[in-house]
PDB file of C-alpha atoms in Angstrom:
ATOM      1  CA  MET A 258     121.566 107.636 102.724  1.00 45.00           C
ATOM      2  CA  ASP A 259     120.773 106.954  99.117  1.00 54.00           C
ATOM      3  CA  THR A 260     117.525 106.252  98.083  1.00 62.00           C
ATOM      4  CA  PRO A 261     117.290 102.427  96.684  1.00 66.00           C
ATOM      5  CA  SER A 262     116.703 102.211  92.950  1.00 67.00           C
ATOM      6  CA  SER A 263     113.386 100.398  91.877  1.00 70.00           C
ATOM      7  CA  ASP A 264     115.770  97.655  90.326  1.00 73.00           C
ATOM      8  CA  GLU A 265     117.621  97.250  93.590  1.00 82.00           C
ATOM      9  CA  GLN A 266     114.196  97.326  95.550  1.00 83.00           C
ATOM     10  CA  PHE A 267     112.820  94.734  92.912  1.00 72.00           C
ATOM     11  CA  VAL A 268     115.562  92.570  93.039  1.00 81.00           C
ATOM     12  CA  LYS A 269     115.206  92.599  97.076  1.00 86.00           C
ATOM     13  CA  LEU A 270     111.425  91.625  97.005  1.00 87.00           C
ATOM     14  CA  HIS A 271     112.257  89.008  94.471  1.00 83.00           C
ATOM     15  CA  ASP A 272     114.941  87.472  97.110  1.00 88.00           C
ATOM     16  CA  MET A 273     112.118  88.128  99.816  1.00 88.00           C
ATOM     17  CA  ILE A 274     109.750  85.676  97.644  1.00 86.00           C
ATOM     18  CA  ILE A 275     112.363  83.308  97.207  1.00 85.00           C
ATOM     19  CA  GLY A 276     113.428  83.148 100.732  1.00 84.00           C
ATOM     20  CA  SER A 277     109.667  82.817 102.146  1.00 81.00           C
ATOM     21  CA  ALA A 278     108.203  79.763 103.386  1.00 83.00           C
ATOM     22  CA  ASN A 279     104.674  81.551 102.170  1.00 87.00           C
ATOM     23  CA  VAL A 280     102.687  84.196 101.041  1.00 88.00           C
ATOM     24  CA  SER A 281     101.707  85.253 104.570  1.00 89.00           C
ATOM     25  CA  ALA A 282     105.529  85.312 105.489  1.00 90.00           C
ATOM     26  CA  PHE A 283     106.509  87.018 102.427  1.00 92.00           C
ATOM     27  CA  LEU A 284     103.767  89.554 103.368  1.00 93.00           C
ATOM     28  CA  GLY A 285     105.530  89.848 106.686  1.00 94.00           C
ATOM     29  CA  GLU A 286     108.457  90.450 105.065  1.00 95.00           C
ATOM     30  CA  LEU A 287     106.930  92.878 102.564  1.00 95.00           C
ATOM     31  CA  SER A 288     105.342  95.124 104.940  1.00 96.00           C
ATOM     32  CA  VAL A 289     109.235  95.791 107.107  1.00 97.00           C
ATOM     33  CA  LEU A 290     110.649  96.949 103.841  1.00 96.00           C
ATOM     34  CA  ALA A 291     107.699  98.846 103.093  1.00 96.00           C
ATOM     35  CA  ALA A 292     107.804 100.585 106.751  1.00 97.00           C
ATOM     36  CA  SER A 293     111.640 101.026 105.953  1.00 96.00           C
ATOM     37  CA  THR A 294     111.516 102.966 102.942  1.00 95.00           C
ATOM     38  CA  LEU A 295     108.833 105.178 103.768  1.00 97.00           C
ATOM     39  CA  GLY A 296     110.285 106.151 107.289  1.00 97.00           C
ATOM     40  CA  GLU A 297     113.914 106.806 105.191  1.00 95.00           C
ATOM     41  CA  THR A 298     111.617 109.243 103.103  1.00 95.00           C
ATOM     42  CA  ALA A 299     109.682 110.976 105.538  1.00 96.00           C
ATOM     43  CA  GLY A 300     112.749 111.223 108.124  1.00 96.00           C
ATOM     44  CA  SER A 301     110.525 109.424 111.378  1.00 96.00           C
ATOM     45  CA  LEU A 302     109.036 106.069 112.143  1.00 97.00           C
ATOM     46  CA  ILE A 303     106.822 104.456 110.069  1.00 98.00           C
ATOM     47  CA  GLU A 304     104.875 101.157 110.750  1.00 98.00           C
ATOM     48  CA  CYS A 305     103.143  99.563 107.874  1.00 98.00           C
ATOM     49  CA  GLY A 306     100.317  96.716 107.772  1.00 97.00           C
ATOM     50  CA  VAL A 307      99.454  94.700 104.709  1.00 95.00           C
ATOM     51  CA  THR A 308      96.341  93.158 103.728  1.00 92.00           C
ATOM     52  CA  LEU A 309      95.434  90.814 101.088  1.00 92.00           C
ATOM     53  CA  ARG A 310      92.046  89.347 100.220  1.00 87.00           C
ATOM     54  CA  GLN A 311      91.443  86.402  98.248  1.00 80.00           C
ATOM     55  CA  ARG A 312      88.354  85.214  96.767  1.00 76.00           C
ATOM     56  CA  LYS A 313      86.287  82.566  99.046  1.00 67.00           C
ATOM     57  CA  ARG A 314      89.253  82.949 101.575  1.00 69.00           C
ATOM     58  CA  SER A 315      89.734  85.446 104.761  1.00 65.00           C
ATOM     59  CA  ALA A 316      91.770  88.216 104.873  1.00 79.00           C
ATOM     60  CA  THR A 317      95.362  87.784 105.355  1.00 82.00           C
ATOM     61  CA  VAL A 318      96.778  90.493 107.512  1.00 89.00           C
ATOM     62  CA  ALA A 319     100.937  91.379 108.424  1.00 94.00           C
ATOM     63  CA  GLY A 320     102.792  93.976 109.710  1.00 96.00           C
ATOM     64  CA  SER A 321     105.951  95.747 110.355  1.00 97.00           C
ATOM     65  CA  SER A 322     104.773  95.535 114.185  1.00 97.00           C
ATOM     66  CA  ALA A 323     101.845  94.388 116.576  1.00 97.00           C
ATOM     67  CA  ARG A 324     100.678  97.700 116.434  1.00 97.00           C
ATOM     68  CA  ALA A 325     100.536  97.715 112.470  1.00 97.00           C
ATOM     69  CA  THR A 326      98.758  94.744 112.627  1.00 96.00           C
ATOM     70  CA  LEU A 327      96.543  95.186 115.000  1.00 97.00           C
ATOM     71  CA  LEU A 328      95.249  98.491 113.476  1.00 97.00           C
ATOM     72  CA  ASP A 329      94.886  97.005 110.035  1.00 95.00           C
ATOM     73  CA  LYS A 330      92.905  93.966 111.598  1.00 95.00           C
ATOM     74  CA  LEU A 331      91.058  96.650 113.529  1.00 96.00           C
ATOM     75  CA  GLU A 332      90.152  98.778 110.413  1.00 95.00           C
ATOM     76  CA  GLN A 333      89.306  95.313 108.597  1.00 92.00           C
ATOM     77  CA  GLU A 334      86.845  94.532 111.287  1.00 93.00           C
ATOM     78  CA  LEU A 335      85.350  97.576 111.183  1.00 94.00           C
ATOM     79  CA  GLY A 336      84.600  98.244 107.630  1.00 93.00           C
ATOM     80  CA  GLN A 337      86.136 101.526 107.381  1.00 94.00           C
ATOM     81  CA  GLY A 338      88.987 103.651 107.288  1.00 95.00           C
ATOM     82  CA  PRO A 339      92.021 104.791 104.678  1.00 96.00           C
ATOM     83  CA  CYS A 340      93.075 101.471 103.553  1.00 94.00           C
ATOM     84  CA  LEU A 341      89.711  99.881 102.797  1.00 94.00           C
ATOM     85  CA  THR A 342      88.684 103.343 100.558  1.00 96.00           C
ATOM     86  CA  ALA A 343      91.903 103.159  99.020  1.00 96.00           C
ATOM     87  CA  LEU A 344      90.835  99.959  97.682  1.00 92.00           C
ATOM     88  CA  GLU A 345      87.645 101.009  96.591  1.00 93.00           C
ATOM     89  CA  THR A 346      88.913 103.909  94.828  1.00 94.00           C
ATOM     90  CA  MET A 347      92.111 102.391  93.773  1.00 94.00           C
ATOM     91  CA  LYS A 348      93.755 105.643  94.858  1.00 96.00           C
ATOM     92  CA  PRO A 349      96.328 106.503  98.053  1.00 98.00           C
ATOM     93  CA  VAL A 350      94.071 107.965 100.904  1.00 98.00           C
ATOM     94  CA  VAL A 351      95.933 110.207 103.650  1.00 98.00           C
ATOM     95  CA  LEU A 352      94.294 110.522 106.997  1.00 98.00           C
ATOM     96  CA  ALA A 353      96.986 113.694 108.011  1.00 97.00           C
ATOM     97  CA  ASP A 354      95.691 114.179 111.390  1.00 97.00           C
ATOM     98  CA  VAL A 355      93.157 111.917 113.667  1.00 96.00           C
ATOM     99  CA  ALA A 356      92.225 114.390 115.857  1.00 94.00           C
ATOM    100  CA  THR A 357      91.007 116.980 113.128  1.00 94.00           C
ATOM    101  CA  ASP A 358      89.785 114.586 110.359  1.00 92.00           C
ATOM    102  CA  SER A 359      86.124 113.493 110.711  1.00 90.00           C
ATOM    103  CA  ARG A 360      85.903 110.913 107.745  1.00 95.00           C
ATOM    104  CA  TRP A 361      85.888 107.651 109.931  1.00 96.00           C
ATOM    105  CA  PRO A 362      85.242 108.254 113.450  1.00 95.00           C
ATOM    106  CA  GLU A 363      84.998 105.086 114.746  1.00 96.00           C
ATOM    107  CA  TYR A 364      88.248 103.533 113.278  1.00 96.00           C
ATOM    108  CA  GLN A 365      89.870 107.177 114.126  1.00 95.00           C
ATOM    109  CA  LYS A 366      88.952 106.735 118.085  1.00 96.00           C
ATOM    110  CA  LEU A 367      91.149 102.914 117.864  1.00 97.00           C
ATOM    111  CA  LEU A 368      93.828 104.763 116.359  1.00 97.00           C
ATOM    112  CA  LYS A 369      93.978 107.707 118.877  1.00 96.00           C
ATOM    113  CA  ASP A 370      93.891 105.232 121.652  1.00 97.00           C
ATOM    114  CA  ASN A 371      96.848 103.247 120.125  1.00 97.00           C
ATOM    115  CA  GLY A 372      98.897 106.442 120.106  1.00 97.00           C
ATOM    116  CA  CYS A 373      98.678 107.037 116.090  1.00 98.00           C
ATOM    117  CA  ALA A 374      98.169 110.430 114.761  1.00 98.00           C
ATOM    118  CA  SER A 375      98.264 109.637 110.937  1.00 98.00           C
ATOM    119  CA  VAL A 376      97.648 106.884 108.127  1.00 98.00           C
ATOM    120  CA  LEU A 377      97.949 106.479 104.809  1.00 98.00           C
ATOM    121  CA  GLY A 378      96.489 103.648 102.600  1.00 98.00           C
ATOM    122  CA  VAL A 379      97.984 102.799  99.398  1.00 98.00           C
ATOM    123  CA  PRO A 380      96.524 100.161  96.751  1.00 96.00           C
ATOM    124  CA  LEU A 381      98.356  97.694  95.055  1.00 95.00           C
ATOM    125  CA  ALA A 382      97.281  96.490  91.349  1.00 89.00           C
ATOM    126  CA  LEU A 383      96.527  92.963  91.295  1.00 91.00           C
ATOM    127  CA  ASP A 384      94.268  90.919  89.586  1.00 86.00           C
ATOM    128  CA  ASN A 385      90.500  90.078  89.524  1.00 84.00           C
ATOM    129  CA  SER A 386      90.827  87.289  92.255  1.00 84.00           C
ATOM    130  CA  HIS A 387      93.000  89.117  94.727  1.00 89.00           C
ATOM    131  CA  THR A 388      92.890  92.640  96.240  1.00 91.00           C
ATOM    132  CA  ALA A 389      95.613  94.031  98.890  1.00 94.00           C
ATOM    133  CA  ALA A 390      97.020  97.257 100.087  1.00 95.00           C
ATOM    134  CA  LEU A 391      99.761  99.198 102.042  1.00 97.00           C
ATOM    135  CA  ASN A 392      98.645 100.792 105.531  1.00 97.00           C
ATOM    136  CA  PHE A 393     100.976 103.179 106.665  1.00 98.00           C
ATOM    137  CA  PHE A 394     100.922 104.295 110.356  1.00 98.00           C
ATOM    138  CA  ALA A 395     102.678 107.394 112.065  1.00 98.00           C
ATOM    139  CA  SER A 396     102.860 108.540 115.435  1.00 97.00           C
ATOM    140  CA  GLU A 397     103.058 112.163 114.411  1.00 97.00           C
ATOM    141  CA  PRO A 398     100.025 113.718 112.365  1.00 97.00           C
ATOM    142  CA  GLY A 399     101.120 115.595 108.837  1.00 96.00           C
ATOM    143  CA  LEU A 400     103.709 113.068 108.343  1.00 96.00           C
ATOM    144  CA  PHE A 401     102.314 111.797 104.865  1.00 98.00           C
ATOM    145  CA  THR A 402     103.174 114.911 102.673  1.00 97.00           C
ATOM    146  CA  ASP A 403     103.027 114.748  98.834  1.00 97.00           C
ATOM    147  CA  ALA A 404     106.582 113.480  98.571  1.00 96.00           C
ATOM    148  CA  VAL A 405     106.232 110.696 101.159  1.00 97.00           C
ATOM    149  CA  VAL A 406     102.764 109.971  98.868  1.00 98.00           C
ATOM    150  CA  ARG A 407     104.863 109.696  95.824  1.00 97.00           C
ATOM    151  CA  ARG A 408     107.354 107.529  97.209  1.00 96.00           C
ATOM    152  CA  ALA A 409     104.742 105.142  98.519  1.00 97.00           C
ATOM    153  CA  GLU A 410     103.310 105.053  95.255  1.00 97.00           C
ATOM    154  CA  GLY A 411     106.302 104.042  93.452  1.00 95.00           C
ATOM    155  CA  PHE A 412     107.161 101.266  96.317  1.00 96.00           C
ATOM    156  CA  ALA A 413     103.285 100.213  95.821  1.00 96.00           C
ATOM    157  CA  GLU A 414     103.995  99.479  92.179  1.00 94.00           C
ATOM    158  CA  LEU A 415     106.757  97.416  92.924  1.00 94.00           C
ATOM    159  CA  ALA A 416     105.236  95.663  95.655  1.00 94.00           C
ATOM    160  CA  GLY A 417     102.186  94.724  93.439  1.00 92.00           C
ATOM    161  CA  ARG A 418     104.369  93.121  90.884  1.00 92.00           C
ATOM    162  CA  ALA A 419     105.932  91.094  93.899  1.00 91.00           C
ATOM    163  CA  VAL A 420     102.878  90.089  95.427  1.00 91.00           C
ATOM    164  CA  ARG A 421     101.291  89.001  91.899  1.00 88.00           C
ATOM    165  CA  LEU A 422     104.653  86.873  91.430  1.00 86.00           C
ATOM    166  CA  ALA A 423     104.279  85.204  94.866  1.00 82.00           C
ATOM    167  CA  LEU A 424     100.883  84.367  94.264  1.00 82.00           C
ATOM    168  CA  ARG A 425     101.254  82.699  91.059  1.00 80.00           C
ATOM    169  CA  ILE A 426     104.337  80.826  93.011  1.00 77.00           C
ATOM    170  CA  ALA A 427     101.773  79.796  95.655  1.00 65.00           C
ATOM    171  CA  ASP A 428      99.165  78.756  93.227  1.00 65.00           C
ATOM    172  CA  ALA A 429     101.533  76.388  91.191  1.00 63.00           C
ATOM    173  CA  GLN A 430     102.815  75.217  94.868  1.00 62.00           C
ATOM    174  CA  ASN A 431      99.389  74.160  95.560  1.00 60.00           C
ATOM    175  CA  LEU A 432      98.542  72.795  92.332  1.00 62.00           C
ATOM    176  CA  ALA A 433     101.192  70.573  92.648  1.00 58.00           C
ATOM    177  CA  GLU A 434     100.216  69.234  96.111  1.00 61.00           C
ATOM    178  CA  ASP A 435      96.875  68.229  94.666  1.00 59.00           C
ATOM    179  CA  LEU A 436      97.948  66.382  91.656  1.00 66.00           C
ATOM    180  CA  THR A 437     100.413  64.630  94.096  1.00 61.00           C
ATOM    181  CA  ALA A 438      97.129  64.008  96.531  1.00 63.00           C
ATOM    182  CA  ALA A 439      95.311  63.067  93.546  1.00 62.00           C
ATOM    183  CA  LEU A 440      97.973  60.638  92.254  1.00 64.00           C
ATOM    184  CA  GLU A 441      98.068  59.212  95.852  1.00 64.00           C
ATOM    185  CA  HIS A 442      94.439  58.280  95.783  1.00 68.00           C
ATOM    186  CA  ARG A 443      94.090  57.046  92.751  1.00 75.00           C
ATOM    187  CA  THR A 444      97.103  54.593  93.516  1.00 78.00           C
ATOM    188  CA  VAL A 445      94.975  53.530  96.561  1.00 82.00           C
ATOM    189  CA  ILE A 446      91.511  52.841  94.616  1.00 83.00           C
ATOM    190  CA  ASN A 447      93.311  51.265  91.546  1.00 83.00           C
ATOM    191  CA  LEU A 448      95.169  48.730  93.622  1.00 86.00           C
ATOM    192  CA  ALA A 449      91.892  48.350  95.786  1.00 86.00           C
ATOM    193  CA  CYS A 450      90.138  47.896  92.183  1.00 88.00           C
ATOM    194  CA  GLY A 451      92.629  44.841  91.272  1.00 88.00           C
ATOM    195  CA  VAL A 452      91.858  43.089  94.531  1.00 87.00           C
ATOM    196  CA  VAL A 453      88.221  43.371  93.905  1.00 88.00           C
ATOM    197  CA  MET A 454      89.368  41.740  90.065  1.00 91.00           C
ATOM    198  CA  ALA A 455      90.836  38.978  91.742  1.00 88.00           C
ATOM    199  CA  GLN A 456      88.700  37.827  94.435  1.00 87.00           C
ATOM    200  CA  ASN A 457      85.742  38.293  92.196  1.00 87.00           C
ATOM    201  CA  ARG A 458      87.237  37.317  88.507  1.00 90.00           C
ATOM    202  CA  CYS A 459      85.603  40.225  86.963  1.00 91.00           C
ATOM    203  CA  SER A 460      86.400  43.455  84.633  1.00 91.00           C
ATOM    204  CA  GLN A 461      88.372  46.579  85.819  1.00 87.00           C
ATOM    205  CA  GLU A 462      85.044  48.242  85.285  1.00 89.00           C
ATOM    206  CA  GLU A 463      82.973  45.925  87.108  1.00 89.00           C
ATOM    207  CA  ALA A 464      85.129  45.954  89.841  1.00 86.00           C
ATOM    208  CA  MET A 465      85.507  49.795  90.269  1.00 87.00           C
ATOM    209  CA  ALA A 466      81.270  49.581  90.410  1.00 90.00           C
ATOM    210  CA  VAL A 467      81.330  47.231  93.051  1.00 89.00           C
ATOM    211  CA  LEU A 468      83.667  49.886  95.073  1.00 88.00           C
ATOM    212  CA  THR A 469      81.741  52.483  93.879  1.00 89.00           C
ATOM    213  CA  LYS A 470      78.381  50.900  95.279  1.00 90.00           C
ATOM    214  CA  ALA A 471      79.970  49.761  98.435  1.00 87.00           C
ATOM    215  CA  SER A 472      81.530  53.375  99.258  1.00 86.00           C
ATOM    216  CA  SER A 473      77.736  54.618  98.573  1.00 86.00           C
ATOM    217  CA  HIS A 474      75.858  52.275 100.580  1.00 85.00           C
ATOM    218  CA  ARG A 475      78.279  52.912 103.828  1.00 85.00           C
ATOM    219  CA  ASN A 476      78.545  56.366 103.691  1.00 87.00           C
ATOM    220  CA  ARG A 477      82.554  56.669 102.955  1.00 85.00           C
ATOM    221  CA  LYS A 478      85.184  58.113 101.156  1.00 87.00           C
ATOM    222  CA  LEU A 479      86.044  55.694  98.173  1.00 84.00           C
ATOM    223  CA  ARG A 480      89.536  56.210  99.066  1.00 83.00           C
ATOM    224  CA  ASP A 481      88.812  55.169 102.513  1.00 85.00           C
ATOM    225  CA  LEU A 482      87.695  52.060 101.473  1.00 85.00           C
ATOM    226  CA  ALA A 483      89.927  51.008  99.160  1.00 85.00           C
ATOM    227  CA  ALA A 484      92.630  51.765 102.219  1.00 84.00           C
ATOM    228  CA  ASP A 485      90.738  49.063 104.044  1.00 84.00           C
ATOM    229  CA  ILE A 486      90.606  46.519 101.368  1.00 85.00           C
ATOM    230  CA  LEU A 487      94.162  46.868 101.121  1.00 83.00           C
ATOM    231  CA  GLY A 488      94.812  46.734 104.835  1.00 81.00           C
ATOM    232  CA  GLN A 489      93.196  43.018 104.744  1.00 82.00           C
ATOM    233  CA  VAL A 490      95.638  42.013 102.330  1.00 81.00           C
ATOM    234  CA  SER A 491      98.411  43.667 103.169  1.00 71.00           C
ATOM    235  CA  THR A 492     100.647  44.619 106.481  1.00 64.00           C
ATOM    236  CA  GLY A 493     102.532  47.125 104.570  1.00 59.00           C
ATOM    237  CA  THR A 494     102.234  50.915 103.723  1.00 59.00           C
ATOM    238  CA  ILE A 495     100.690  51.776 100.450  1.00 57.00           C
ATOM    239  CA  SER A 496     102.408  54.555  98.979  1.00 55.00           C
ATOM    240  CA  THR A 497     102.827  56.350  95.817  1.00 53.00           C
ATOM    241  CA  HIS A 498     106.298  56.142  93.645  1.00 50.00           C
ATOM    242  CA  PHE A 499     105.920  59.961  92.270  1.00 48.00           C
ATOM    243  CA  ASP A 500     108.691  62.557  92.386  1.00 50.00           C
ATOM    244  CA  PRO A 501     106.750  65.671  92.039  1.00 47.00           C
TER     245      PRO A 501
END
């Protein structure tokens, strides 16, 4: 079978981004493609886990199989293993044989208990706010040869670009959702401000001061207080006429 070109694989990764509902779903598809790609090169079954760390958020872990996901999560919990070392050094790290290597004893016991004989950790180049790595698992020792590692590095270069793109799209979507929510809240507050202006025959600035003071005294969010005021004068649902 011919090895897919870099362009073909990047197109496939791009299509996966478009077709995924969110970053977590994309990482799941990425892990399947990564496992398949390396499995073809190695001529044997390889599983893959993907770990993404974002600043001030818990790590996101996905895998091509239940075992890969479990082994990746266990490594994160223990704080030791090839994948984490790869993230620290930004270089591929090979655990050629779980039975003979002694660098990560606790993790290697768990690997052995789960039928995994060798591991390859490969970092992805992202940005200052995110770190990620591919964690490849095999049931045979010595499967991650120099040729397989080179193939993994080539795939990781493409995967890093794809993950960066997926994260930027997700950030843009989150920003749009935040702006929409802000506009909706602003609409409710502005309408409530108008009600206070009409009832008290005061300026907008004075009405806003009344709302803010009441919000503080009642220990309630300004938006919730505004919604209560509108509920007293309207039986309909307040909505923002805005197309994002």
